[in-house]
GROMACS .gro file of C-alpha atoms in nm:
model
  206
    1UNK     CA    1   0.000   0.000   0.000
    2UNK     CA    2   0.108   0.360  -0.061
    3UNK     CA    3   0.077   0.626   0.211
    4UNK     CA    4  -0.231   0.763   0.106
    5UNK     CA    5  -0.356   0.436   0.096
    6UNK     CA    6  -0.245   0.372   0.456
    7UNK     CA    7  -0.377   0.713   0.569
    8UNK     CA    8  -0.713   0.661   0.384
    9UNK     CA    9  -0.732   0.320   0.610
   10UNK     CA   10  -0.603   0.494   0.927
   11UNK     CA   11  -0.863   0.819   0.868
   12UNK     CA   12  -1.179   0.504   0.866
   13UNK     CA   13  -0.968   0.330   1.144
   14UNK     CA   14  -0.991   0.609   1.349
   15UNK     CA   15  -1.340   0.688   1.228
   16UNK     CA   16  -1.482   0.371   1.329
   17UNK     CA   17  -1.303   0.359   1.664
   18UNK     CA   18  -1.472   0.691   1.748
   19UNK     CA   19  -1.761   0.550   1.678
   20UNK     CA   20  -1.746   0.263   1.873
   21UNK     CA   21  -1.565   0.436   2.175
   22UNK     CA   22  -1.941   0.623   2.184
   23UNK     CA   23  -2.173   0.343   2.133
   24UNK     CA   24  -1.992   0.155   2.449
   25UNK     CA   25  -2.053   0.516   2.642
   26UNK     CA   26  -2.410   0.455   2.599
   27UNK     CA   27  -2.388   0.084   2.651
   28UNK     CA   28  -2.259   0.158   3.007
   29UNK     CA   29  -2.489   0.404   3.041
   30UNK     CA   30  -2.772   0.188   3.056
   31UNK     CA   31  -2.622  -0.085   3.214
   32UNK     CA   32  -2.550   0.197   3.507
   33UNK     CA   33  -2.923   0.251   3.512
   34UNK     CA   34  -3.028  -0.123   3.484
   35UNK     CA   35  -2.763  -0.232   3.764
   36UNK     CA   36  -2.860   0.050   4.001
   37UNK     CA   37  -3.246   0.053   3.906
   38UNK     CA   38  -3.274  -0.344   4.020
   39UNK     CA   39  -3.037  -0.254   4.339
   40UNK     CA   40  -3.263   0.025   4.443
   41UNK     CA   41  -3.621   0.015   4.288
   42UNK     CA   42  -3.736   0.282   4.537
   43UNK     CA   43  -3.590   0.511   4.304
   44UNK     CA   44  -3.739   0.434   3.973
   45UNK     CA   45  -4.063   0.431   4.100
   46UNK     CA   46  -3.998   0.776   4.244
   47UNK     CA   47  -3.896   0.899   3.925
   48UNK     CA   48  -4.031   0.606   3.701
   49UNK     CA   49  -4.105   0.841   3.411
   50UNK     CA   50  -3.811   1.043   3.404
   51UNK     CA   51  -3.641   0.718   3.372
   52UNK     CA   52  -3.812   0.573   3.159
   53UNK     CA   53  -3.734   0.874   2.915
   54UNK     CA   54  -3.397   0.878   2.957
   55UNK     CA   55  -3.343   0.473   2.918
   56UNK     CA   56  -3.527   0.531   2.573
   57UNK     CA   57  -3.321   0.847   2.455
   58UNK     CA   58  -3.003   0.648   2.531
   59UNK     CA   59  -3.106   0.341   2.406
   60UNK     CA   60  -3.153   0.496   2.028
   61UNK     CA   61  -2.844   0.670   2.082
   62UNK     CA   62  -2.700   0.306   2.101
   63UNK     CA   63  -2.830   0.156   1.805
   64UNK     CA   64  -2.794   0.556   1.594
   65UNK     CA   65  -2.430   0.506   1.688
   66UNK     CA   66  -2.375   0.120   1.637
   67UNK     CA   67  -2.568   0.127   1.325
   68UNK     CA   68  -2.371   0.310   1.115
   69UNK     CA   69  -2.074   0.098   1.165
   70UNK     CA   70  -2.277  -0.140   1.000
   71UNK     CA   71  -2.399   0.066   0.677
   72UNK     CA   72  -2.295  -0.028   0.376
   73UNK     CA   73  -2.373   0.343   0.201
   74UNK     CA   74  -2.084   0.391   0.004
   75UNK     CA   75  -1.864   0.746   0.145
   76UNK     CA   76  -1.971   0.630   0.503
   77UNK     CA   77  -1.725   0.518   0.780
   78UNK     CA   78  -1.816   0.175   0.828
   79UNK     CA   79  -1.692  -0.168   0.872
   80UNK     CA   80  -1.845  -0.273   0.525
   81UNK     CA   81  -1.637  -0.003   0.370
   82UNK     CA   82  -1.353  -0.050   0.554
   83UNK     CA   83  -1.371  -0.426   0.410
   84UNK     CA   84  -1.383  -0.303   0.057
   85UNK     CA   85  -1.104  -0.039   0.106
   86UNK     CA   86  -0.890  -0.302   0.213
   87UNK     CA   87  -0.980  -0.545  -0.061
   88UNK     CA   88  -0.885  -0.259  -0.295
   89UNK     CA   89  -0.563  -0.192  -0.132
   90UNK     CA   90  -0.439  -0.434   0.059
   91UNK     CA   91  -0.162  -0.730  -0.003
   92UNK     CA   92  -0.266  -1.126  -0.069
   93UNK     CA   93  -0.199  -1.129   0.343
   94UNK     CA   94  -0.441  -0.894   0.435
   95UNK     CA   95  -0.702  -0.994   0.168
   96UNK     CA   96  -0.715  -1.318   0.341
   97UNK     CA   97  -0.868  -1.188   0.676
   98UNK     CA   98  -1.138  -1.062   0.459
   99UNK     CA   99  -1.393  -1.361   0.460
  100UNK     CA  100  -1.441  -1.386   0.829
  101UNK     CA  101  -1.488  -1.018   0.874
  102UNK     CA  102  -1.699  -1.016   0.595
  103UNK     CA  103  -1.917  -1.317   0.759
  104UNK     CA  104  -1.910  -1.198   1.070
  105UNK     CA  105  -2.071  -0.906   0.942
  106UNK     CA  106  -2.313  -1.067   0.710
  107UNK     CA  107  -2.489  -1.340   0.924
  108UNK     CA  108  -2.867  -1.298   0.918
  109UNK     CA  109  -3.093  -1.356   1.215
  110UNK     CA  110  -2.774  -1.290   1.434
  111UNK     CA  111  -2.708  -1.015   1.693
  112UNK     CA  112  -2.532  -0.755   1.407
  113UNK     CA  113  -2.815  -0.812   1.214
  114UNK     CA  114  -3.086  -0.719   1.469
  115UNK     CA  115  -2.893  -0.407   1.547
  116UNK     CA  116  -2.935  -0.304   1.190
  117UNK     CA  117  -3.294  -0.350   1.202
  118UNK     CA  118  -3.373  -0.143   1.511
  119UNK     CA  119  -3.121   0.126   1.348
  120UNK     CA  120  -3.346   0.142   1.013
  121UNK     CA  121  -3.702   0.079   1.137
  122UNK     CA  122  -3.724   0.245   1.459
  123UNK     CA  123  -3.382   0.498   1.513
  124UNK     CA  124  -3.327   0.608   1.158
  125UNK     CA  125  -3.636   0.565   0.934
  126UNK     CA  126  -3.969   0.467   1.142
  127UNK     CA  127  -4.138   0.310   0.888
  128UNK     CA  128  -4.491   0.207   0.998
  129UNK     CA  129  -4.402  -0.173   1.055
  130UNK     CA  130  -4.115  -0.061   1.285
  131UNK     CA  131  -4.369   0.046   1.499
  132UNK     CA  132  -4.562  -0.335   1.495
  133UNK     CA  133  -4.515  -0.502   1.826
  134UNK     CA  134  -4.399  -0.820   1.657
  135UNK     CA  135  -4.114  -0.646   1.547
  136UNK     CA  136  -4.019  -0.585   1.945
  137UNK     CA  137  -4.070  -0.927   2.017
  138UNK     CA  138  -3.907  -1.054   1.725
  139UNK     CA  139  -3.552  -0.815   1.755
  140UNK     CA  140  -3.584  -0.774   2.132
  141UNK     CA  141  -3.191  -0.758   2.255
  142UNK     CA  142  -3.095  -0.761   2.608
  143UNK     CA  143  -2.776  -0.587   2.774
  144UNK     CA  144  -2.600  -0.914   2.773
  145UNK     CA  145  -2.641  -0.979   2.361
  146UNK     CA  146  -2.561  -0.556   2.307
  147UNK     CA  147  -2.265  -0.615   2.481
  148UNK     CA  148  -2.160  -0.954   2.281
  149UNK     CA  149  -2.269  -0.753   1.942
  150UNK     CA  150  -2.050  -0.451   2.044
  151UNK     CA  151  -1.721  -0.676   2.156
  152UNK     CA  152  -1.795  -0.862   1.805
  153UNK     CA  153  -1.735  -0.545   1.637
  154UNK     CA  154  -1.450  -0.456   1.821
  155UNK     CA  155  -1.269  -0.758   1.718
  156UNK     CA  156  -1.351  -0.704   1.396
  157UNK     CA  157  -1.223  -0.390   1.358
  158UNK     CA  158  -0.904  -0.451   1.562
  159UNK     CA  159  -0.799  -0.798   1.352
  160UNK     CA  160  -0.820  -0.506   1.051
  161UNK     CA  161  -0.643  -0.237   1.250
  162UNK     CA  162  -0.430  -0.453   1.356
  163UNK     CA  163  -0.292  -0.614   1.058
  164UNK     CA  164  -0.336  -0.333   0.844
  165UNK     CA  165  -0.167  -0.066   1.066
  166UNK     CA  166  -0.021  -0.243   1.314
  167UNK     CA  167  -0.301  -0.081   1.549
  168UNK     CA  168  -0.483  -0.223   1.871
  169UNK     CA  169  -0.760  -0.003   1.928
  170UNK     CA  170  -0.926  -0.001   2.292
  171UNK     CA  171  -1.297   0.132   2.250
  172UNK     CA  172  -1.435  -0.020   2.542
  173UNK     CA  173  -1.249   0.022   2.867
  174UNK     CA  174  -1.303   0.396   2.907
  175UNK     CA  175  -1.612   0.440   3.006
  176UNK     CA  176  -1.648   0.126   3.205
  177UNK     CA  177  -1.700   0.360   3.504
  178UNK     CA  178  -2.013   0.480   3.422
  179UNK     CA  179  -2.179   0.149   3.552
  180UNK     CA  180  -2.041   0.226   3.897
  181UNK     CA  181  -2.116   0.568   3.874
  182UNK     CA  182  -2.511   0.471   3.768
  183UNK     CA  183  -2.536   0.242   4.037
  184UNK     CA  184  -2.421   0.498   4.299
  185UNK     CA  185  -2.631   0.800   4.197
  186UNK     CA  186  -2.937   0.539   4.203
  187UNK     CA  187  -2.789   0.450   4.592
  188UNK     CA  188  -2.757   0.840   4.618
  189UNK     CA  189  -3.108   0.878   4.534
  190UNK     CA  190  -3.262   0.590   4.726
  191UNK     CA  191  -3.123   0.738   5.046
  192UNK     CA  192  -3.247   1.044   4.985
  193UNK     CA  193  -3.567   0.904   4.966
  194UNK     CA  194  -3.560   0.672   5.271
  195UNK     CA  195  -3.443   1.073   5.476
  196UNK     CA  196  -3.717   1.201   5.351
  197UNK     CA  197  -3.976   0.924   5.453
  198UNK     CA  198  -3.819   0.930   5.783
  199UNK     CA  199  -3.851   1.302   5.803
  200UNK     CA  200  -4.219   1.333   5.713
  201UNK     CA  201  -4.254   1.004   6.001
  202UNK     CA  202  -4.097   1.230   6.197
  203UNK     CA  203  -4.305   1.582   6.124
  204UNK     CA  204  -4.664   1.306   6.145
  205UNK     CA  205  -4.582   1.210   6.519
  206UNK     CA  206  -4.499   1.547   6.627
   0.00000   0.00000   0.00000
């Protein structure tokens, strides 16, 4: 490869990892809010609406961001094109990587491919069928399977990165602390709750 070649692969490298670095923000952002919502359910009843509100805004920030790694819109930075700038540059060596990225990225009925759908039919486009309940019940993911789609990703870009650039790219660990920090302003709130019950126990038997 040439150097703009390279630097066309680095620019979508660093693209994608960008990307990705986000999409596990808001991935830890709800598993904050899941972790500390089931530790202290005092809470989200207390504020079960503004909650609820949030959870939803974050969770289509999730799929917004995760789904365009997956387009395949050509002038995009995505995995997809990432694939086909490397066909068109790369050695016999790194061509050969290219069939298990490329089916790891193409199974259907699989967690990647459920991602796309809630990206296009209820994030991106709402068409009325995205709106269907079967459609919920059908591509309903839980935090678990988001989090085995996401480190799926992640490998694939980093077995490109890596061999490509000679890059290992670390989109995950950052913002690992948001989990603790979700669980402890949910803690935060449930005590302030439980103060507040005792102090209008308190004001009652005066």
């Amino acid at each position: 490869m040439n150097s703009d070649q390279i630097a066309n692969i680095d620019a979508t490298v660093t693209a994608l990892s960008e990307t990705l670095t986000s999409a596990w923000g808001y991935f830890h952002l709800l598993r904050g809010i899941h972790e500390g919502g089931r530790e202290n359910p005092e809470a989200i009843r207390r504020y079960s609406l503004l909650f609820d509100q949030t959870w939803q805004a974050i969770f289509e920030g999730l799929f917004a961001k995760t789904g365009t790694l997956l387009d395949k819109k050509s002038g995009t930075y995505s995995l997809p094109n990432l694939v086909t700038m490397i066909r068109r540059y790369g050695d016999a060596n790194l061509k050969q990587l290219l069939p298990e990225v490329d089916a790891c990225l193409s199974i259907k009925d699989g967690l990647l491919e459920k991602i796309k759908n809630w990206r296009h039919q209820t994030v991106a486009h709402h068409p009325l069928f995205g709106r269907d309940e079967a459609f919920y019940t059908d591509t309903k993911m839980n935090l678990d399977e988001i989090e085995s789609a996401l480190m799926h990703l992640e490998d694939a870009l980093n077995r490109l990165s890596f061999n490509a650039l000679g890059i290992i790219n670390d989109t995950r660990m950052g913002s690992t602390c948001l989990v603790e920090e979700g669980q402890s302003m949910f803690t935060s709130i449930a005590v302030g709750i439980a103060n507040e019950t005792v102090g209008n126990l308190g004001a009652i038997k005066q």
